[in-house]
Coordinates of C-alpha atoms and ligand atoms in Angstrom, one line a residue:
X21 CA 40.0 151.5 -66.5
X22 CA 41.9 150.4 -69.4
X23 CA 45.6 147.9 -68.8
X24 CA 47.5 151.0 -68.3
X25 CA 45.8 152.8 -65.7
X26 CA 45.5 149.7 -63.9
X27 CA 49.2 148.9 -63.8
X28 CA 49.9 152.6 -62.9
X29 CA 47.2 152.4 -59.8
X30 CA 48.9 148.9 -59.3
X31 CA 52.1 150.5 -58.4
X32 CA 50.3 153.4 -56.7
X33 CA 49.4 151.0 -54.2
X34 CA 52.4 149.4 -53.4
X35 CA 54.2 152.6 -53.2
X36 CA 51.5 154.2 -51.0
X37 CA 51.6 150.4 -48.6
X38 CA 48.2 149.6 -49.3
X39 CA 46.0 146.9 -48.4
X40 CA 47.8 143.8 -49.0
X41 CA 44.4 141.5 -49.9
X42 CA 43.4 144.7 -52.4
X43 CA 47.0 144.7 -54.1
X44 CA 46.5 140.5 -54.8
X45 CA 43.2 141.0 -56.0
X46 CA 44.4 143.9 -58.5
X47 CA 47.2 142.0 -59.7
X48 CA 45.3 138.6 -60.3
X49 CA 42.6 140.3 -62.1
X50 CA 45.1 142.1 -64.7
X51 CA 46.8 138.4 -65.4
X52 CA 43.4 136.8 -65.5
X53 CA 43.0 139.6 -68.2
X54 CA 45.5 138.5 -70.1
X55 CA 48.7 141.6 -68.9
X56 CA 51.8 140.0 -69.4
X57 CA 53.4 138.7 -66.6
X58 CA 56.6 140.8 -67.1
X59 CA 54.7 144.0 -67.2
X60 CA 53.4 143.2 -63.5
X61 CA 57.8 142.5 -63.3
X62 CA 58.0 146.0 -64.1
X63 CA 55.3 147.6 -61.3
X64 CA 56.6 145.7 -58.8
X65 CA 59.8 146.8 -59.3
X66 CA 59.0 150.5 -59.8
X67 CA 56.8 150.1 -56.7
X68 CA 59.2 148.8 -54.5
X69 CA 62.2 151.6 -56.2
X70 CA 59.6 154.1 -55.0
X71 CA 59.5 153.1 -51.5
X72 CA 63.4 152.8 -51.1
X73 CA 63.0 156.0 -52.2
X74 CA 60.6 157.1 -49.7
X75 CA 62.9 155.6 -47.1
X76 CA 66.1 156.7 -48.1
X77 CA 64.4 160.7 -47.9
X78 CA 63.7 159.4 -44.3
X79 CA 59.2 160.0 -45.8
X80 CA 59.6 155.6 -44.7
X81 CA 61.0 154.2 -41.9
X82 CA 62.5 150.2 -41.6
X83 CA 58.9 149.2 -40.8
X84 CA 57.5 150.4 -44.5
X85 CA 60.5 148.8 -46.0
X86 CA 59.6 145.8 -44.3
X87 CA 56.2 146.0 -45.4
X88 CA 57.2 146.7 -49.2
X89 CA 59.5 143.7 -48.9
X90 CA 56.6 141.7 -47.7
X91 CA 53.7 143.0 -50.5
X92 CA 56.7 141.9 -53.5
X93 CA 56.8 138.8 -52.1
X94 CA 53.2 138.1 -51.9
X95 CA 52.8 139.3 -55.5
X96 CA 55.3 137.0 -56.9
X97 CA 53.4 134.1 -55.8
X98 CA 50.3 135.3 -57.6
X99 CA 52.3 135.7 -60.5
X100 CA 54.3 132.7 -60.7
X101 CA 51.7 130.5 -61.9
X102 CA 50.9 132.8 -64.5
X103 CA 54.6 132.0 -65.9
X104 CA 54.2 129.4 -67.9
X105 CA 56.0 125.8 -66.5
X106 CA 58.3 123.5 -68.1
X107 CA 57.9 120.3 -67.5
X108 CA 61.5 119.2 -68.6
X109 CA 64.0 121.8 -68.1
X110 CA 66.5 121.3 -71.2
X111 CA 68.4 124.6 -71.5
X112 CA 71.2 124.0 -68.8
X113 CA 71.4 124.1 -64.8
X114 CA 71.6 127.2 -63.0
X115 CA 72.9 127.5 -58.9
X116 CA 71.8 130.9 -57.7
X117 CA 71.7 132.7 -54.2
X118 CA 71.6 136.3 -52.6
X119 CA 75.3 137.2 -51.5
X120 CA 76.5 136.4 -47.6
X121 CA 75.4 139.7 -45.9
X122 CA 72.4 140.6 -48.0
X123 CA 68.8 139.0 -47.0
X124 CA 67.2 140.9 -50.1
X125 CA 65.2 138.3 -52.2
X126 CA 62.8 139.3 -54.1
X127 CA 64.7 140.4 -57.2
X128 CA 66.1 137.4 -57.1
X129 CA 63.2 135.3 -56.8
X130 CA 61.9 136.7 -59.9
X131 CA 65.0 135.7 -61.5
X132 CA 64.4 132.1 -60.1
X133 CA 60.7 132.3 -61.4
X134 CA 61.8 133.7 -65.3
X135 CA 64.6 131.1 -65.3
X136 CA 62.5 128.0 -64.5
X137 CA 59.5 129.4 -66.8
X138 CA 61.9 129.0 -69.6
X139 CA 63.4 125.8 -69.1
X140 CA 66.4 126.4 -67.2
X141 CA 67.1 123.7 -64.0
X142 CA 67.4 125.9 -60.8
X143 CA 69.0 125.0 -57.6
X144 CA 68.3 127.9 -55.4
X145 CA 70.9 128.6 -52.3
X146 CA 68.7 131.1 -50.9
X147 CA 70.1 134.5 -49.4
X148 CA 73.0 135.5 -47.5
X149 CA 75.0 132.5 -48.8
X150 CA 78.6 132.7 -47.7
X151 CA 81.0 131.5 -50.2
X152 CA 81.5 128.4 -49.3
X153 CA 78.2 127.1 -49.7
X154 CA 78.6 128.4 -53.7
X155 CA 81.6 126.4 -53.7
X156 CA 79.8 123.4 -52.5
X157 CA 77.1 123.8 -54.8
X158 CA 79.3 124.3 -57.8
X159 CA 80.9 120.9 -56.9
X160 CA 77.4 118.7 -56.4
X161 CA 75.3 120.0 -58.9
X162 CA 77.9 121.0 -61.6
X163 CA 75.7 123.8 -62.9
X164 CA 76.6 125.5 -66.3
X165 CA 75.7 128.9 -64.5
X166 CA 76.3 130.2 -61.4
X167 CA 74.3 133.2 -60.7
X168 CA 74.4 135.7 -57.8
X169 CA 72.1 138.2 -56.7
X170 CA 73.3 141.6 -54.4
X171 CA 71.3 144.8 -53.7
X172 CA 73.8 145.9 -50.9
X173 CA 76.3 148.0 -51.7
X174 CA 78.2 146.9 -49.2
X175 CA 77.8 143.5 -49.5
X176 CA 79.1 143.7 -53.4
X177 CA 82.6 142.5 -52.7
X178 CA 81.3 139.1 -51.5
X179 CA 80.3 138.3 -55.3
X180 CA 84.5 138.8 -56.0
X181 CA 85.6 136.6 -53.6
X182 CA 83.6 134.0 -54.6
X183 CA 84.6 134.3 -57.9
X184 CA 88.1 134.1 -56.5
X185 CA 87.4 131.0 -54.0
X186 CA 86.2 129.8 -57.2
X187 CA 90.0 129.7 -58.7
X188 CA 91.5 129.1 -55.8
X189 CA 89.4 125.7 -56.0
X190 CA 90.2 125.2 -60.0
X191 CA 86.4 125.4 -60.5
X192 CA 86.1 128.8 -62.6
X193 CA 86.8 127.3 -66.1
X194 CA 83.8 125.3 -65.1
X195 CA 81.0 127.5 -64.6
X196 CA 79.7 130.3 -66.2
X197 CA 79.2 133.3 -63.9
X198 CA 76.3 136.2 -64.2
X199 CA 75.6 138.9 -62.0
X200 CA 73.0 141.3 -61.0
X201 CA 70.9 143.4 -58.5
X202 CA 70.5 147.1 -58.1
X203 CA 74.3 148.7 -57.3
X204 CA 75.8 145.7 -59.9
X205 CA 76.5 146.9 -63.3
X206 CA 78.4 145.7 -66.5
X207 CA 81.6 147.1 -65.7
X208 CA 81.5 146.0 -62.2
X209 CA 81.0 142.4 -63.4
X210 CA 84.0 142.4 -65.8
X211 CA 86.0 143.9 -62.9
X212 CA 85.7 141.3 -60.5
X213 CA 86.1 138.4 -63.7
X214 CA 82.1 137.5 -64.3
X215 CA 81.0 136.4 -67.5
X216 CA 78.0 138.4 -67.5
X217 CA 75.8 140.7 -66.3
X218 CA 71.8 141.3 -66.3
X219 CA 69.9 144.2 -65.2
X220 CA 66.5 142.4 -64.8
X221 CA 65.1 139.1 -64.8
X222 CA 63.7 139.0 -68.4
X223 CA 67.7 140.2 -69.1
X224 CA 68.5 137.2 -67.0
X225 CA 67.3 134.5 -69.0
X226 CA 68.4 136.0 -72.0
X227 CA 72.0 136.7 -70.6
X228 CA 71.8 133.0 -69.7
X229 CA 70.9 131.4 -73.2
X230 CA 73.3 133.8 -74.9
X231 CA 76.2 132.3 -72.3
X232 CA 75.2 128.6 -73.1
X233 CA 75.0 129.2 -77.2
X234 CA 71.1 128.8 -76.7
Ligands
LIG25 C1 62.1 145.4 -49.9 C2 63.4 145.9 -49.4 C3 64.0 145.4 -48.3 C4 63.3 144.2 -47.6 C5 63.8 142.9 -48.3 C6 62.7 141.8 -48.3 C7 63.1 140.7 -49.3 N1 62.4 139.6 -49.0 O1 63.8 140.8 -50.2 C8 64.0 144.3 -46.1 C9 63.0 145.0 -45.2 C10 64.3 142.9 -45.5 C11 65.2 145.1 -46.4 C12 66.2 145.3 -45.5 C13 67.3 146.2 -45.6 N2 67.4 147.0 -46.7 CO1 66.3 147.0 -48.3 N3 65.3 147.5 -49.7 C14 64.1 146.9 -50.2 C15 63.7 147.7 -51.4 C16 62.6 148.7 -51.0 C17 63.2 146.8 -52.6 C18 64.1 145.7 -53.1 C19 63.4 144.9 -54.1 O2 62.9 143.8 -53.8 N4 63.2 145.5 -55.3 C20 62.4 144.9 -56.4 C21 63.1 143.8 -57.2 C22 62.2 143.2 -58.2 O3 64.2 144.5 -57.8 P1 65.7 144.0 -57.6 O4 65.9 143.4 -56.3 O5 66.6 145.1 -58.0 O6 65.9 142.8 -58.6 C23 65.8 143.0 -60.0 C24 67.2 143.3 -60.7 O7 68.1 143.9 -59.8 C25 67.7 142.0 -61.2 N5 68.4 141.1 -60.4 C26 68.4 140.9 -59.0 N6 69.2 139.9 -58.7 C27 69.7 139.4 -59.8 C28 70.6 138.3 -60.1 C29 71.0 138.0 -61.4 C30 71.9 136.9 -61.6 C31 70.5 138.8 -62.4 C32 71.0 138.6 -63.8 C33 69.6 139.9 -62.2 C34 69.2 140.1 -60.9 O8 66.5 141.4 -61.6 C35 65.5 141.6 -60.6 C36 64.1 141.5 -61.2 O9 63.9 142.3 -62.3 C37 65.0 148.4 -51.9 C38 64.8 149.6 -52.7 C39 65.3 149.5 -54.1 N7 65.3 150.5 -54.8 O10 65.7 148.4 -54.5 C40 65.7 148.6 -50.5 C41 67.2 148.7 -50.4 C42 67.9 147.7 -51.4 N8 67.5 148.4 -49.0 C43 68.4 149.1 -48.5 C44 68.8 149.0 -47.1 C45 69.7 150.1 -46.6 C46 68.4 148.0 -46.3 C47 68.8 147.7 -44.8 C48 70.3 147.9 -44.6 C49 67.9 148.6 -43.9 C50 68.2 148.6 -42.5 N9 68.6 149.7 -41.9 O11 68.2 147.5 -41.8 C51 68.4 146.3 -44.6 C52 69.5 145.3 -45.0 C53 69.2 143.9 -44.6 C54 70.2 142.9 -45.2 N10 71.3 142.6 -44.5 O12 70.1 142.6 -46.4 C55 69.0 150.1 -49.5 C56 70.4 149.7 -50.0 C57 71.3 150.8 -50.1 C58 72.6 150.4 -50.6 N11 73.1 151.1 -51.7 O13 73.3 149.5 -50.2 C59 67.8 150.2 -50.6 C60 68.3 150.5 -52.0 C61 66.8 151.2 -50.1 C62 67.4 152.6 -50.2 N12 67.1 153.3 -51.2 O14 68.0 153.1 -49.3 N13 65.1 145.8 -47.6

């Protein structure tokens, strides 16, 4: 089976809930072979799209979600070693966490992983972090980013108002500000006054250099 069919039967079996031991195995043997990290980025993601699709046509119940939430996490700690580590970060400081109502974490995650791999400093909040706790952050570490992660549509507004507890403080001139996760787009970023916007996490790091002139 050459790379491709393996990354295809990859995401087959997360989609399809398979054995979790099986799905670390298959991973690990296509980074020992040499796939690209961010290609395995890519199945998990499709995987996991899949099976939100399964459960928003009602084919998967909370219990599959569950276990899909559960098989992305256990593949990202294969692959994080695999991303290679910097042993000074020099490109800037980045405060991140998943929005106050939203527990989702793996996309984020992922983001923490890419990040760190490239020699950003992360501080990560975590998820459901109400705005307060950004505010707080913002003021200890004095990050050059803030980032925030959402996959809830109905939890998007929280990113505004902690952009807006963020002027209300006088702390937006001093922090850059990138969004992203699944219902976030450009436009909704510029709307509610972020800097930036990234669709994955390889955009992520990218997004972030670009912000700091790296
Ligand atoms: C796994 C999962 C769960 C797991 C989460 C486990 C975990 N540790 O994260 C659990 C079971 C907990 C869960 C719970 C729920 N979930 Co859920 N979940 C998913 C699922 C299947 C996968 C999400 C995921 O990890 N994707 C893979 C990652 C890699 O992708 P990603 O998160 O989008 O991240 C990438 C980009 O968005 C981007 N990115 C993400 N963050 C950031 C941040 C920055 C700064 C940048 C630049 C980029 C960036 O980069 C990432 C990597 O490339 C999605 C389906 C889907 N299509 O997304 C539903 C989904 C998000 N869930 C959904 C729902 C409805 C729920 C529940 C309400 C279900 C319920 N009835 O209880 C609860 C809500 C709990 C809560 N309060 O948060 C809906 C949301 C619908 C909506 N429009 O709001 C979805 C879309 C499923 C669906 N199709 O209906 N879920």
């Amino acid at each position: 089976m050459n790379d491709e069919e393996s990354l295809t039967e990859l995401c087959k079996m997360i989609y399809d809930l398979d054995d979790i031991e099986k799905i670390k195995t298959k991973a690990k043997e296509l980074l020992d072979r040499g796939v690209e990290p961010k290609r395995l980025i890519d199945v998990i993601s499709h995987g996991l799209e899949e099976i939100g699709n399964r459960y928003e046509s009602g084919e998967y119940f909370l219990s599959e979600l569950i276990m899909g939430g559960i098989i992305g996490s256990e593949i990202i700690n294969v692959l994080t070693p695999y991303l290679k580590s910097v042993e000074t970060p020099r490109l800037g400081k980045v405060v991140i966490g998943t929005v106050k109502g939203d527990l989702h974490d793996i996309g984020k995650n992922l983001v923490v992983s890419m990040l760190r791999s490239s020699g950003f400093e992360v501080v990560d909040l975590g998820i459901d972090v109400p705005a307060q706790k950004f505010i707080d952050a913002v003021r200890k570490e004095e990050p050059e980013i803030l980032a925030m992660s959402c996959l809830l549509t109905m939890a998007m507004d929280e990113m505004k108002r902690v952009i807006d507890e963020l002027k209300r403080h006088s702390l937006r001139d001093k922090v850059k500000i990138i969004i992203g996760g699944r219902p976030t787009s450009l436009e909704f970023a510029r709307r509610i006054g972020a800097d930036a916007w990234g669709r994955d996490a390889v955009e992520a790091v990218k997004v972030a250099k670009t912000l700091l002139g790296r």
